[in-house]
mmCIF file of C-alpha atoms in Angstrom:
data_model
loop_
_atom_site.group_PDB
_atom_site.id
_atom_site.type_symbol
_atom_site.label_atom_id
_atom_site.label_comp_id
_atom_site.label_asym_id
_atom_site.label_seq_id
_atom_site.Cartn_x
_atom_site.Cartn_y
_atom_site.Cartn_z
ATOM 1 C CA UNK A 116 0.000 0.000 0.000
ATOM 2 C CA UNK A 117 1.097 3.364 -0.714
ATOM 3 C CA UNK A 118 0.042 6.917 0.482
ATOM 4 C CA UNK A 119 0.201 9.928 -0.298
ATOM 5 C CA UNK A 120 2.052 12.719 1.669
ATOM 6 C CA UNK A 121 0.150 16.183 0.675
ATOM 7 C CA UNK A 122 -3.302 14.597 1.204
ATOM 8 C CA UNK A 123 -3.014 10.887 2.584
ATOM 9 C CA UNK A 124 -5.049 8.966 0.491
ATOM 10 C CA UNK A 125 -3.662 5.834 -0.066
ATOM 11 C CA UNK A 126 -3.258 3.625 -3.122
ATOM 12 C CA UNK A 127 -2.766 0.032 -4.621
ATOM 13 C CA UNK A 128 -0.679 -1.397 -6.494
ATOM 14 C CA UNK A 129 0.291 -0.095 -9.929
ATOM 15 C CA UNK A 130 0.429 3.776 -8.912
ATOM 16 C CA UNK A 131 3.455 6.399 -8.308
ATOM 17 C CA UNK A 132 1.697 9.675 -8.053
ATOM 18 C CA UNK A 133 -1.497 10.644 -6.428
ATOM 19 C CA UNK A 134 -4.719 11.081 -8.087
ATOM 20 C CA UNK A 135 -6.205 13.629 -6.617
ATOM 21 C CA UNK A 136 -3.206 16.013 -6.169
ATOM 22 C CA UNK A 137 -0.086 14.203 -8.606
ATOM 23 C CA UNK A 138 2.083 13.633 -5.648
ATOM 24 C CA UNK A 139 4.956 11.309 -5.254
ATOM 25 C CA UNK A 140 3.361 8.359 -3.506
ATOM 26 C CA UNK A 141 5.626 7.048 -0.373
ATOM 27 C CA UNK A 142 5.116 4.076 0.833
ATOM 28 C CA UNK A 143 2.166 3.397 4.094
ATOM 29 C CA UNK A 144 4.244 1.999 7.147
ATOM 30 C CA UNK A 145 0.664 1.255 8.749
ATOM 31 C CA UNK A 146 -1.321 -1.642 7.962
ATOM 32 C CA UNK A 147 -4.575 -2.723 7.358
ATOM 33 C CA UNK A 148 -7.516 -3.151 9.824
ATOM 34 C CA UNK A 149 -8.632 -6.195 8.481
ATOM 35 C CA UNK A 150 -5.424 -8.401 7.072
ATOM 36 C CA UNK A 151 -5.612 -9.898 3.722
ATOM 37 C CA UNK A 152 -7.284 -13.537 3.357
ATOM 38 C CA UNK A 153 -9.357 -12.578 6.532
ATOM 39 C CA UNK A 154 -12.751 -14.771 6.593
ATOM 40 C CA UNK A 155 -15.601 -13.053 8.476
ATOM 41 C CA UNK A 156 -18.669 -14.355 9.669
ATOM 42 C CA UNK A 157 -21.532 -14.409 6.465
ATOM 43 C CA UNK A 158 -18.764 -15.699 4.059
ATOM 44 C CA UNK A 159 -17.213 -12.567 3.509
ATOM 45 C CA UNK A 160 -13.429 -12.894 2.235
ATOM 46 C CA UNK A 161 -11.117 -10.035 2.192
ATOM 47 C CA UNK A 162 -8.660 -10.050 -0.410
ATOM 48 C CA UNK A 163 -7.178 -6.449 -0.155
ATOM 49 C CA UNK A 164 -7.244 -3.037 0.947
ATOM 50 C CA UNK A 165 -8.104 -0.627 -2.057
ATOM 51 C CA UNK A 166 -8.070 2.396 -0.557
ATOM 52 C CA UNK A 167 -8.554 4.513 2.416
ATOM 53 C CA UNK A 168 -10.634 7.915 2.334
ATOM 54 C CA UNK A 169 -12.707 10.193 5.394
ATOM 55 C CA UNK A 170 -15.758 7.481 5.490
ATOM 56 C CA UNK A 171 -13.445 4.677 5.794
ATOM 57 C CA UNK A 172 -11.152 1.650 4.354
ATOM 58 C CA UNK A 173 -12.390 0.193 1.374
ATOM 59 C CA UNK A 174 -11.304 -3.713 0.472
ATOM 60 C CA UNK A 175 -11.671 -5.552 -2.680
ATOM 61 C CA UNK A 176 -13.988 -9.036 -1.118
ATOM 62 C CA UNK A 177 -15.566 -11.862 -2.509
ATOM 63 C CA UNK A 178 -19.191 -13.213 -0.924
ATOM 64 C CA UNK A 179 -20.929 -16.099 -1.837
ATOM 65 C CA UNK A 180 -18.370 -16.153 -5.192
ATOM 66 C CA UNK A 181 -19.117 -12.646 -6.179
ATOM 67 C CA UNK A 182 -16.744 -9.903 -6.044
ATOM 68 C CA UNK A 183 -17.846 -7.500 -3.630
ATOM 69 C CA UNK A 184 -16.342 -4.114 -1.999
ATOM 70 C CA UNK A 185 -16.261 -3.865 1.704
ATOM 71 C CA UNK A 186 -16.103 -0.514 3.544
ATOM 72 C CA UNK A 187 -14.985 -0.484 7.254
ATOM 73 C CA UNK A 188 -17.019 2.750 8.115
ATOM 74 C CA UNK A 189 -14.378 4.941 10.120
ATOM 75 C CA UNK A 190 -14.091 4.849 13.993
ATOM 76 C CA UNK A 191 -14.609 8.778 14.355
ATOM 77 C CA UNK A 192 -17.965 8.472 11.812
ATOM 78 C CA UNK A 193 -19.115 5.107 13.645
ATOM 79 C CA UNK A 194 -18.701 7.158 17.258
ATOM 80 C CA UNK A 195 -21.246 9.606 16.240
ATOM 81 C CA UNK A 196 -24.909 8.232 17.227
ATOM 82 C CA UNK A 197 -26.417 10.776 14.614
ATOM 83 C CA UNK A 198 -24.171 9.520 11.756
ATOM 84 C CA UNK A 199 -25.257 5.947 12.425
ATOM 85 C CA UNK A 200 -28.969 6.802 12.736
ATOM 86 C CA UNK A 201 -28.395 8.967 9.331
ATOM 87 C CA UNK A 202 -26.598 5.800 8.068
ATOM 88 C CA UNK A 203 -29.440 3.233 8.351
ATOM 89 C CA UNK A 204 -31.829 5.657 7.099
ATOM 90 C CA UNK A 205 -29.675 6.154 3.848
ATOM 91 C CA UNK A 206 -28.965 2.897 3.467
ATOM 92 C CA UNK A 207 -32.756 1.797 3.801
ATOM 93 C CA UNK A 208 -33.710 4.193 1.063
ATOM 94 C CA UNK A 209 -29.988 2.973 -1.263
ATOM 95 C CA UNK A 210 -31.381 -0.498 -1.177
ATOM 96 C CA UNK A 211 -34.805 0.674 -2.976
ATOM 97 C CA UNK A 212 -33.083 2.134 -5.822
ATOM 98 C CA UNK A 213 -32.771 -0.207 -8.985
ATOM 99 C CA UNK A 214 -30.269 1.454 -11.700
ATOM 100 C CA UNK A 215 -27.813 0.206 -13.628
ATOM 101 C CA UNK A 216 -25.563 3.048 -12.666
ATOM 102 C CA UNK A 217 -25.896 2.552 -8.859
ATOM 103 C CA UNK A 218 -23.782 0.023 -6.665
ATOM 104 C CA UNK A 219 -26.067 -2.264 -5.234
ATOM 105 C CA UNK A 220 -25.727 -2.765 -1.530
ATOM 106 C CA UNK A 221 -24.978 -6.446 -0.275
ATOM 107 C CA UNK A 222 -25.054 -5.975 3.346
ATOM 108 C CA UNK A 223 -24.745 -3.031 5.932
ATOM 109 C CA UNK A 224 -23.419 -3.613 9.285
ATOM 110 C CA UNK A 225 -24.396 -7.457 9.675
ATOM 111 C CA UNK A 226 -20.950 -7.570 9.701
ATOM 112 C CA UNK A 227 -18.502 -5.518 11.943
ATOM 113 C CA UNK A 228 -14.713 -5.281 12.926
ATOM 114 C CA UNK A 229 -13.719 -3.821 15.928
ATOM 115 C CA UNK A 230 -16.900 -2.369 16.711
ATOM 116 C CA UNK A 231 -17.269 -0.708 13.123
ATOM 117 C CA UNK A 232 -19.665 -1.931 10.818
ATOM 118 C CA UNK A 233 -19.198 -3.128 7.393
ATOM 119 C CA UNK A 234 -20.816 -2.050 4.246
ATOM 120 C CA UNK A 235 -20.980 -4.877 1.108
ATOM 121 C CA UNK A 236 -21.918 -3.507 -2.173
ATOM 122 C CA UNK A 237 -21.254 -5.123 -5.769
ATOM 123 C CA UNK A 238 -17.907 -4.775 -6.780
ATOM 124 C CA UNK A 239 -18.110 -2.222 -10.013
ATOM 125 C CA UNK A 240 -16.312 -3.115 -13.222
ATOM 126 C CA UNK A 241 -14.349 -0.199 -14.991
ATOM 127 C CA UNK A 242 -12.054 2.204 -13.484
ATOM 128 C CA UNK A 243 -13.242 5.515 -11.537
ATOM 129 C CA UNK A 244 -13.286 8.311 -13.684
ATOM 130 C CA UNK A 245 -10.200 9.899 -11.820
ATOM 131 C CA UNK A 246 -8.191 6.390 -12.874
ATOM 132 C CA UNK A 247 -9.290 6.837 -16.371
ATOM 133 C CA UNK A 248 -8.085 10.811 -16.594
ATOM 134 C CA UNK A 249 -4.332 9.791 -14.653
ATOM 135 C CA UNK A 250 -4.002 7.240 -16.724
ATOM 136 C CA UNK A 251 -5.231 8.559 -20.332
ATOM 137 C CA UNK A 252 -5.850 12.045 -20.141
ATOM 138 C CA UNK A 253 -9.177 13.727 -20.254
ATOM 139 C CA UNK A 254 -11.890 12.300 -21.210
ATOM 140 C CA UNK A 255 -13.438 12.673 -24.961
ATOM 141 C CA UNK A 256 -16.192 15.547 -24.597
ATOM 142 C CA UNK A 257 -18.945 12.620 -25.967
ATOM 143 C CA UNK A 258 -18.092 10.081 -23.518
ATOM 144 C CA UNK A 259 -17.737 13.036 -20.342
ATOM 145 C CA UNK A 260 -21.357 14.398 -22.030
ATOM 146 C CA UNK A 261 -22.966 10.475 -21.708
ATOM 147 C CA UNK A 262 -21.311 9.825 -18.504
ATOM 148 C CA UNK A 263 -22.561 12.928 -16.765
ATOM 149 C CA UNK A 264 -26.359 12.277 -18.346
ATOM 150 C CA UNK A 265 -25.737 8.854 -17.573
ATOM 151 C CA UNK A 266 -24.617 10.140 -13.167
ATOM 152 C CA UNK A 267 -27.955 12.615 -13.155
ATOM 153 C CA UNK A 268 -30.052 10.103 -14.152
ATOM 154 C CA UNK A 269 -28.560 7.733 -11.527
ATOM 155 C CA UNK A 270 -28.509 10.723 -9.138
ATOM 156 C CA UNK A 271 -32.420 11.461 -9.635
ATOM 157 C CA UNK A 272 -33.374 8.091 -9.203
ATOM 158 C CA UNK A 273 -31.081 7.890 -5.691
ATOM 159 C CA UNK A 274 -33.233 11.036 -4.771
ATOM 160 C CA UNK A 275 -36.100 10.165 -5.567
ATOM 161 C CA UNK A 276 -35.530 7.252 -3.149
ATOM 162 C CA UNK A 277 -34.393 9.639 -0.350
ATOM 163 C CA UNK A 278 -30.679 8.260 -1.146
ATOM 164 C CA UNK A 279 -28.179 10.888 -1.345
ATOM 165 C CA UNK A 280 -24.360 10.425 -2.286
ATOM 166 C CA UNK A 281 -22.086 12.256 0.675
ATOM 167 C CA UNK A 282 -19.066 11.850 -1.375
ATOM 168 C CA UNK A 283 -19.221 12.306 -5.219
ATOM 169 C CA UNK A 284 -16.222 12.613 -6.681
ATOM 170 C CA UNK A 285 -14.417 11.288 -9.969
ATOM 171 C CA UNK A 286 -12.754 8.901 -7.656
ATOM 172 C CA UNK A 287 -16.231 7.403 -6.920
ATOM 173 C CA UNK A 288 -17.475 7.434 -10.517
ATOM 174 C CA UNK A 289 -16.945 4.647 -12.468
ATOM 175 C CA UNK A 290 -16.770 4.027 -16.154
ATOM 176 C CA UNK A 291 -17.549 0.532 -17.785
ATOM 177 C CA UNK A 292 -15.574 -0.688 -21.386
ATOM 178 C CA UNK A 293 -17.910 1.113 -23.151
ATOM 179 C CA UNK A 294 -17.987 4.141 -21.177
ATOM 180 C CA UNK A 295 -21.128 3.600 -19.132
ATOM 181 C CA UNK A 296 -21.372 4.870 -15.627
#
């Protein structure tokens, strides 16, 4: 794992700069919470840490054969009684929202580590948008024009469900082979 030293996000394997801010990436003397190869109760199997932001740790998982993502919601958000109560109430309302373009939840907080629960949701294929821009440059004007009608559609139908996304970022868009969100 690597992190980065302007703005501490940190990063798998195959990256030398940061995302976000194109910073040298140093390597992350800490480790994990939850070790590679851990098994939890439900079937859940981590395989690795992805990356770590202000709602949590995010692993690449596997349940029931599927490829999953698991979130360990941060300790200081999981401390908070109103973020919680917030949490189940958004999560409630996620679950009722059927679009392509929306990660569908697996599990929230069956499952928890240290006191902290765990979110499951479908692992999504593609690479977040920020990925895609490092890595190739900016996106072609068609494929940022789809994309974004593509996210408000998604977004509407979250709202409509009383879902809102806390965090939206390039970093948490993704885009499919064919450029689908």
């Amino acid at each position: 794992m690597l992190i980065c030293p302007q703005c501490n996000r940190k990063f798998g394997d195959g990256y030398t700069q940061c995302i976000e801010d194109g910073a040298r990436l140093a390597p992350d003397p800490s480790p994990p919470t939850i070790a590679p190869g851990t098994k939890l109760d439900g079937g859940l199997t981590i395989h690795h840490l992805l990356g770590v932001g202000p709602t949590g740790e995010v692993y690449a998982a596997e349940l029931g054969g599927r490829a999953v993502v698991a979130k360990l919601l941060a300790r200081e958000l999981t401390a908070d009684q109103r973020y919680t109560q917030n949490l189940a109430r958004l999560t409630a309302n996620l679950a009722k929202v059927q679009h392509q373009s929306v990660a569908h939840l697996v599990g929230v907080g069956d499952l928890r580590v240290q006191g902290r629960p765990i979110m499951v949701r479908e692992m999504l294929p593609g690479r977040s948008v920020a990925e895609r821009v490092f890595h190739s440059g900016p996106l072609p004007v068609t494929t940022a024009l789809s994309a974004a009608m593509e996210l408000a559609e998604a977004l509407t139908e979250a709202h409509r469900a009383g879902a809102l996304h806390l965090v939206l970022k390039p970093s948490n868009v993704f885009l499919d082979d064919k450029n689908h969100t």
